[in-house]
CSV table of C-alpha atoms in Angstrom, one decimal:
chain,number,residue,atom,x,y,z
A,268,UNK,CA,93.1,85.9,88.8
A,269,UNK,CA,90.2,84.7,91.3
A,270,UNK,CA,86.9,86.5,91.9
A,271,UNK,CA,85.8,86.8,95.1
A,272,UNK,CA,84.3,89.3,97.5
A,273,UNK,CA,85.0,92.0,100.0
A,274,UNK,CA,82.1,91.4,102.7
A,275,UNK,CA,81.4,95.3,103.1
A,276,UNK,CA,79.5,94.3,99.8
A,277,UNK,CA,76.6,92.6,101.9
A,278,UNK,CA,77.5,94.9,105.7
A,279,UNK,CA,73.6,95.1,106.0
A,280,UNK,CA,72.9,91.7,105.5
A,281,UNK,CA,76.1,90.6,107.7
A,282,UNK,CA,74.3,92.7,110.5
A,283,UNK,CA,70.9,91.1,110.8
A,284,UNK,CA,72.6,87.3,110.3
A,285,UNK,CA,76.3,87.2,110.1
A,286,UNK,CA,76.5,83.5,109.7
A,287,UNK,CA,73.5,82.9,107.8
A,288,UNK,CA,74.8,85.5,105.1
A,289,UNK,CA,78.6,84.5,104.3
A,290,UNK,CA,76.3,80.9,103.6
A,291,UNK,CA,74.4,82.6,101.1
A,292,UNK,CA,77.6,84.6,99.7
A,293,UNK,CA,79.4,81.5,99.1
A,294,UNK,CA,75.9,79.9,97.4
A,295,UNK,CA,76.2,82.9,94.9
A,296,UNK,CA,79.3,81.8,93.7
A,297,UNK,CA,81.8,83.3,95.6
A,298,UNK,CA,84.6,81.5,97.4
A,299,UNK,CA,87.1,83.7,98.4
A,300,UNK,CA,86.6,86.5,100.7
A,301,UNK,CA,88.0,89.5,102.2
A,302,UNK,CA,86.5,90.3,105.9
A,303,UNK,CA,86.5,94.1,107.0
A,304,UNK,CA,87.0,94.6,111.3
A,305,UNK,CA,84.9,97.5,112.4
A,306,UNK,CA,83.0,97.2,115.8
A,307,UNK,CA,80.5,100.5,113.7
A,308,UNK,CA,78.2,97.4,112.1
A,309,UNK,CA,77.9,95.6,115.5
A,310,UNK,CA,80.0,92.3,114.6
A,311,UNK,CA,81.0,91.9,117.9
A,312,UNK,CA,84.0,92.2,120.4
A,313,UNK,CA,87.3,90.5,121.0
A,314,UNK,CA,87.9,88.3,118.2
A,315,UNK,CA,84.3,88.5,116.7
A,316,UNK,CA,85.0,92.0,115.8
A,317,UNK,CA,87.6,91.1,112.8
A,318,UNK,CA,85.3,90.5,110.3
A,319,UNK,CA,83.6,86.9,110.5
A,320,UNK,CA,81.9,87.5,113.6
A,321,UNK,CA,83.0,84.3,115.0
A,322,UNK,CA,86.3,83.4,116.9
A,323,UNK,CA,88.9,81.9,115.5
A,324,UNK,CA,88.3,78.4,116.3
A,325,UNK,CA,84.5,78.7,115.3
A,326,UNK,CA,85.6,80.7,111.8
A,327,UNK,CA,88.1,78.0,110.8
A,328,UNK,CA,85.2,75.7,111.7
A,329,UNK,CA,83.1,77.7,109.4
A,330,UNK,CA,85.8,78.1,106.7
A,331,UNK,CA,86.7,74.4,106.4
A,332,UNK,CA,83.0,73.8,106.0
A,333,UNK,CA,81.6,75.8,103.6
A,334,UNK,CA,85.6,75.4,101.3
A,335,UNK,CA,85.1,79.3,101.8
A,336,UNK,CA,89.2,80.9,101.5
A,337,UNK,CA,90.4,84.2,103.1
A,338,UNK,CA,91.5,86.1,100.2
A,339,UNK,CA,92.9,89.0,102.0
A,340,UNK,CA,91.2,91.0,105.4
A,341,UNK,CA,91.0,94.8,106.2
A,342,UNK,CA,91.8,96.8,108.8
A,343,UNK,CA,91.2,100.0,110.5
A,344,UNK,CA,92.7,100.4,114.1
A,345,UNK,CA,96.3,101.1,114.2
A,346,UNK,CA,96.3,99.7,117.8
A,347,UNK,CA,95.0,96.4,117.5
A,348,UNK,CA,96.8,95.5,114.5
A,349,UNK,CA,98.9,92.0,115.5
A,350,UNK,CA,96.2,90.4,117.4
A,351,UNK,CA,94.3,90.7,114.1
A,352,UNK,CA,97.4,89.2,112.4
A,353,UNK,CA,97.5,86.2,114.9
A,354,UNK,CA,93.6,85.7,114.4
A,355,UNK,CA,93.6,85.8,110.2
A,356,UNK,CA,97.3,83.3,110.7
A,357,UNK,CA,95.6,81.0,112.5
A,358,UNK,CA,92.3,81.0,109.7
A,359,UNK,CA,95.2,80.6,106.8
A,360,UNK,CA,94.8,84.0,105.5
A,361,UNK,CA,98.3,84.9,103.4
A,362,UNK,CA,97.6,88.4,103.8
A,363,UNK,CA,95.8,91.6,105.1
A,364,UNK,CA,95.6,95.5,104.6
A,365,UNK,CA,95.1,99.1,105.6
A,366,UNK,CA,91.1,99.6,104.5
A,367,UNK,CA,92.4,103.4,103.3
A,368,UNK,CA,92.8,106.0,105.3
A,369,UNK,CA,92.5,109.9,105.6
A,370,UNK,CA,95.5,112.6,106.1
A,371,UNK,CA,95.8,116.2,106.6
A,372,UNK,CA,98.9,117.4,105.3
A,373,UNK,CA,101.9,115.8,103.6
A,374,UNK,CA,103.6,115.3,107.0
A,375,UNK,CA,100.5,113.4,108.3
A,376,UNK,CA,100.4,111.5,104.9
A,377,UNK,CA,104.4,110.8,105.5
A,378,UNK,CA,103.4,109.7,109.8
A,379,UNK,CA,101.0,107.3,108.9
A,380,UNK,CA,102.3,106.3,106.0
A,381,UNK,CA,105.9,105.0,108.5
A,382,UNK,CA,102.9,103.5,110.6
A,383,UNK,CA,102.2,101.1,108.1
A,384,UNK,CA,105.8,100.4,106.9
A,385,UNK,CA,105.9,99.1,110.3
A,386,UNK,CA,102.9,97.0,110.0
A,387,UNK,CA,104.0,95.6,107.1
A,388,UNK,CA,107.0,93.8,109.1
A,389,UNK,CA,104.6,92.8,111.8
A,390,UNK,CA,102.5,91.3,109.0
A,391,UNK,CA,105.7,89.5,107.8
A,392,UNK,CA,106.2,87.7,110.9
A,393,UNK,CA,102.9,85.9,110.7
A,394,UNK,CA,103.5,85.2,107.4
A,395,UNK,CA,101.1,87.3,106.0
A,396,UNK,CA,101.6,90.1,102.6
A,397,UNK,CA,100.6,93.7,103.9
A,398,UNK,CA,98.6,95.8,101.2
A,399,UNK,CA,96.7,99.1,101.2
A,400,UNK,CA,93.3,100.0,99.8
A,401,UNK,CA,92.8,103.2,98.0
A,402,UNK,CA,90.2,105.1,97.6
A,403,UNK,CA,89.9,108.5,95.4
A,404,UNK,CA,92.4,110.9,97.5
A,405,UNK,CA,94.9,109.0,96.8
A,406,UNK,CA,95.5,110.5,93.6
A,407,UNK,CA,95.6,114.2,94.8
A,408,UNK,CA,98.8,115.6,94.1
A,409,UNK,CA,101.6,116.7,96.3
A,410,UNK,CA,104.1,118.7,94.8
A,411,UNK,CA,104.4,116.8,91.3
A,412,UNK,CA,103.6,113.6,93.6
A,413,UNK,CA,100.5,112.0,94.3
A,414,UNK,CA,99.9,110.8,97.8
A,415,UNK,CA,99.7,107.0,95.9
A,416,UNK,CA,103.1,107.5,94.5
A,417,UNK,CA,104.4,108.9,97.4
A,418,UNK,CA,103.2,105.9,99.7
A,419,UNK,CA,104.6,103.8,97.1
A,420,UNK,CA,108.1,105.3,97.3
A,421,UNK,CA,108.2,105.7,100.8
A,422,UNK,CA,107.4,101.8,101.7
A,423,UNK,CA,109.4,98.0,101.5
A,424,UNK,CA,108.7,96.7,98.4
A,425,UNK,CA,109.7,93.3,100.0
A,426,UNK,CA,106.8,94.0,102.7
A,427,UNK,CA,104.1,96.2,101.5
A,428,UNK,CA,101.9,95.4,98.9
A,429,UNK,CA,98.6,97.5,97.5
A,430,UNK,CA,95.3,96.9,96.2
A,431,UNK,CA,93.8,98.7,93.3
A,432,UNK,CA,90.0,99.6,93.5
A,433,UNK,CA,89.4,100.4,90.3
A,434,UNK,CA,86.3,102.4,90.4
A,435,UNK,CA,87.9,104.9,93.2
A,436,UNK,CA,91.4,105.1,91.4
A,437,UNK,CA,89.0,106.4,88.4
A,438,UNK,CA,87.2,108.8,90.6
A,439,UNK,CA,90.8,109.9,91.6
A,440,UNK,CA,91.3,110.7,88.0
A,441,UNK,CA,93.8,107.9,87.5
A,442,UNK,CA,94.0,104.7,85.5
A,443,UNK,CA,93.6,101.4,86.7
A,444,UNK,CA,95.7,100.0,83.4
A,445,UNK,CA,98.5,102.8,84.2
A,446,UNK,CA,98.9,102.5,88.2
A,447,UNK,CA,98.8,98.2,87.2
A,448,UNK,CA,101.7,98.6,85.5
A,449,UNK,CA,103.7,101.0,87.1
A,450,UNK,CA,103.3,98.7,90.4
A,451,UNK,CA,104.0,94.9,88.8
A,452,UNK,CA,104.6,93.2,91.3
A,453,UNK,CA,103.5,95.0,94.3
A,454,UNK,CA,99.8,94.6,92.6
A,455,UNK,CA,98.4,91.7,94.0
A,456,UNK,CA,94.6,92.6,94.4
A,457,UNK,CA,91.8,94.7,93.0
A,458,UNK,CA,88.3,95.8,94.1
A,459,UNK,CA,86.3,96.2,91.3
A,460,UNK,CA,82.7,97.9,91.1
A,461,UNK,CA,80.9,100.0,88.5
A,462,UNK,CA,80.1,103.3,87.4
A,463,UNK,CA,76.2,104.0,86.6
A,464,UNK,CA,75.1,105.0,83.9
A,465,UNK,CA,73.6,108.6,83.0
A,466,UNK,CA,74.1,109.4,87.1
A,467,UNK,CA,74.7,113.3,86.2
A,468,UNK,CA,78.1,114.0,87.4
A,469,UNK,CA,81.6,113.1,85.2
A,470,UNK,CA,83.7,109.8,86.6
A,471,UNK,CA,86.5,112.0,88.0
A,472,UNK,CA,85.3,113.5,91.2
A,473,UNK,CA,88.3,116.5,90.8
A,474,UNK,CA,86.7,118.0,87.5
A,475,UNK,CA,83.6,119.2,89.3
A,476,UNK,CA,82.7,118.3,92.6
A,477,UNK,CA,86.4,118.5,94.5
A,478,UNK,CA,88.8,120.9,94.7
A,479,UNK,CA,91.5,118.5,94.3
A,480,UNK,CA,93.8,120.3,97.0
A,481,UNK,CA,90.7,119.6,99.6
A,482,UNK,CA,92.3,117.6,102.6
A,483,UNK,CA,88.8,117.3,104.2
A,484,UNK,CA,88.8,114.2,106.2
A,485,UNK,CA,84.8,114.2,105.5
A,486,UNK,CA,85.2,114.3,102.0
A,487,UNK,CA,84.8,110.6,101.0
A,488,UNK,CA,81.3,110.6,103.0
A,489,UNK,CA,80.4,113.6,101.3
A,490,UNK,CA,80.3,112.8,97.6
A,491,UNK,CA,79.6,108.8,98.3
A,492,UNK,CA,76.1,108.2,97.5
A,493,UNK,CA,74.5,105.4,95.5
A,494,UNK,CA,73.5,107.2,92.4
A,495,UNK,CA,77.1,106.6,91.0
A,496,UNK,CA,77.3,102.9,92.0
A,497,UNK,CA,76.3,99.9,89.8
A,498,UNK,CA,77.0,96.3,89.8
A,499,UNK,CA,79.8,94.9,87.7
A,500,UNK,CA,78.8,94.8,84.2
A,501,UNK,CA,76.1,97.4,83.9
A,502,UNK,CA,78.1,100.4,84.0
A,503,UNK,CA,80.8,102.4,82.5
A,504,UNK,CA,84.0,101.1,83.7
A,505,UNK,CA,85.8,98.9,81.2
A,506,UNK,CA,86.2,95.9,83.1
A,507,UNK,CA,88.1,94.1,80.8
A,508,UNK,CA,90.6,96.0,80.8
A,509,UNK,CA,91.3,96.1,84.1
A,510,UNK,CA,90.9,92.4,84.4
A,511,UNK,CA,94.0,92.6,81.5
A,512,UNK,CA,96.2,94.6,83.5
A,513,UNK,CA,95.6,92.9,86.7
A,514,UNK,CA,96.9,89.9,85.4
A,515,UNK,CA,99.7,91.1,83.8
A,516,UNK,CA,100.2,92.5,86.9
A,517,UNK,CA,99.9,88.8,88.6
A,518,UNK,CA,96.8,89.9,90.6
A,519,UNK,CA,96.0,87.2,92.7
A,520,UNK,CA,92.4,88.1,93.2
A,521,UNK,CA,89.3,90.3,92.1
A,522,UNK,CA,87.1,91.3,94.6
A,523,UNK,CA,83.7,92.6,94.5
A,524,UNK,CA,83.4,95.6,97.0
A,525,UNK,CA,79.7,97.3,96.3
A,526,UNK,CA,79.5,100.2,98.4
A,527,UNK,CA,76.2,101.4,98.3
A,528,UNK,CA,73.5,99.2,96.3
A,529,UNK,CA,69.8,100.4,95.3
A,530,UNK,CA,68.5,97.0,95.3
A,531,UNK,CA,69.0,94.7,98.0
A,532,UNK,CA,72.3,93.4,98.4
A,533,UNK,CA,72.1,89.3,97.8
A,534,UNK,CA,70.7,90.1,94.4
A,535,UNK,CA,73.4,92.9,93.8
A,536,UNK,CA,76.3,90.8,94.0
A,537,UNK,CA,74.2,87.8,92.1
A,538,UNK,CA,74.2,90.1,89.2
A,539,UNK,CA,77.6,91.2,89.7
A,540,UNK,CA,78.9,87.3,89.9
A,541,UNK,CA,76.6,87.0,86.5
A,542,UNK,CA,79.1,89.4,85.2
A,543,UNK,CA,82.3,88.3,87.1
A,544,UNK,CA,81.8,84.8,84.4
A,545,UNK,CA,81.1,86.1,81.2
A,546,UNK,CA,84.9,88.4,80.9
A,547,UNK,CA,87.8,86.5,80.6
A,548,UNK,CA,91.2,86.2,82.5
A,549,UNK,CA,89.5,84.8,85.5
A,550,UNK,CA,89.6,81.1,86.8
A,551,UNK,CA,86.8,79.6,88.5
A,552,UNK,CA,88.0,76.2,90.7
């Protein structure tokens, strides 16, 4: 697999100087990235608002410049969905996701969970793999079921792919190494972040903090706060072995996604790419 980065990494830097930014990004070391659309960090309108803050015939400009590579792209707005697919076509992208989102009961899991089936098609006609990102509620159980496993069941395998963040999934109280192989194929990206050290509270969100049963939509901005994030290689997580199952998985790429950072975010993800190099199973061009 390829490390690269999920822009949300550097959303206050992309704010002040959008352009100025994915220059310095690429200067760190990382070539392939993953664009997030949401108008909240004022990126723009029309097609500026999908993630590079350009349109598409100043981003491919920009991309063919800089050797920069659209490793995936997320997505939030269930309404604007193929236009975004036109724009990341046209840029070369060879696919884009769901950014994760929140239910309220297993019927509303089930609704939006159809939604994306049929996004996933729409995806196919421009060519482009459909994935979804998870985040920690993922793992809270319907049934016998999670909601992963159930999104997972109820979805083309031919059409709708997923990407494993691997410091959420473990907040979910799941394994990265377990869920890897129990998708194969259907794998093809991870997020990867770490877990501080010594932050006073356990990895899995459920043993203390959550009930797990909790549907509250506000959950996630609740118990998200930068005392449990760290960059790659000074935490917790074992990284390794994700990197391991990810490519036995044939994960395509790793991608940096840092939340929250207590330092300023250019020297975050410098530190993080310092770590990206030193484990092994990734290729560097």
């Amino acid at each position: 697999m390829k490390a690269g980065i999920q822009l949300y990494s550097v959303k206050q830097h992309l704010m002040k100087d959008g352009l100025g930014t994915m220059r310095e990004v690429a200067k760190v070391g990382y070539k392939y990235i993953e664009p997030f659309a949401s108008e909240r960090f004022g990126l723009g309108d029309g097609e500026k608002k999908y993630g590079l803050g350009m349109d598409r015939h100043a981003a491919k400009a920009f991309l063919d410049d800089t050797g920069i590579k659209i490793a995936g792209a997320h997505y939030y707005n269930m309404d604007d969905f193929e236009a975004m697919c036109d724009y990341f076509a046209f840029l070369g992208a060879t696919q884009i996701g769901h950014g994760g989102m929140h239910y309220s009961s297993l019927d509303d899991l089930k609704e939006k969970t159809e939604r994306m089936a049929a996004h996933s098609e729409i995806a196919k006609k421009y060519g482009l793999r459909y994935y979804y990102h998870n985040h920690f509620w993922e793992f809270q159980p319907f049934g016998g079921k999670t909601a992963w496993d159930i999104m997972v069941e109820n979805t083309p395998a031919d059409s709708f792919f997923f990407e494993l963040d691997n410091y959420w999934a473990c907040r979910g109280g799941a394994s990265p190494i377990t869920e890897a192989a129990k998708l194969g194929d259907r794998l093809i990206l991870m997020h990867q972040k770490d877990f501080k050290k010594d932050c006073g509270e356990p990895l899995n969100l459920f043993e203390e903090r959550i009930d797990i049963f909790d549907l509250d939509p506000e959950l996630h901005q609740k118990n998200r706060h930068v005392g449990t994030f760290a960059e790659v290689g000074t935490g917790t997580l074992p990284i390794q072995a994700f990197i391991n199952a990810g490519n036995k998985a044939g994960v395509e790429y790793i991608l940096l996604e840092q939340d929250l950072c207590a330092i300023d975010e250019i020297d975050s993800i410098k530190i993080s790419m310092d770590a990206f190099k030193k484990f092994k199973g990734i290729e560097w061009d």
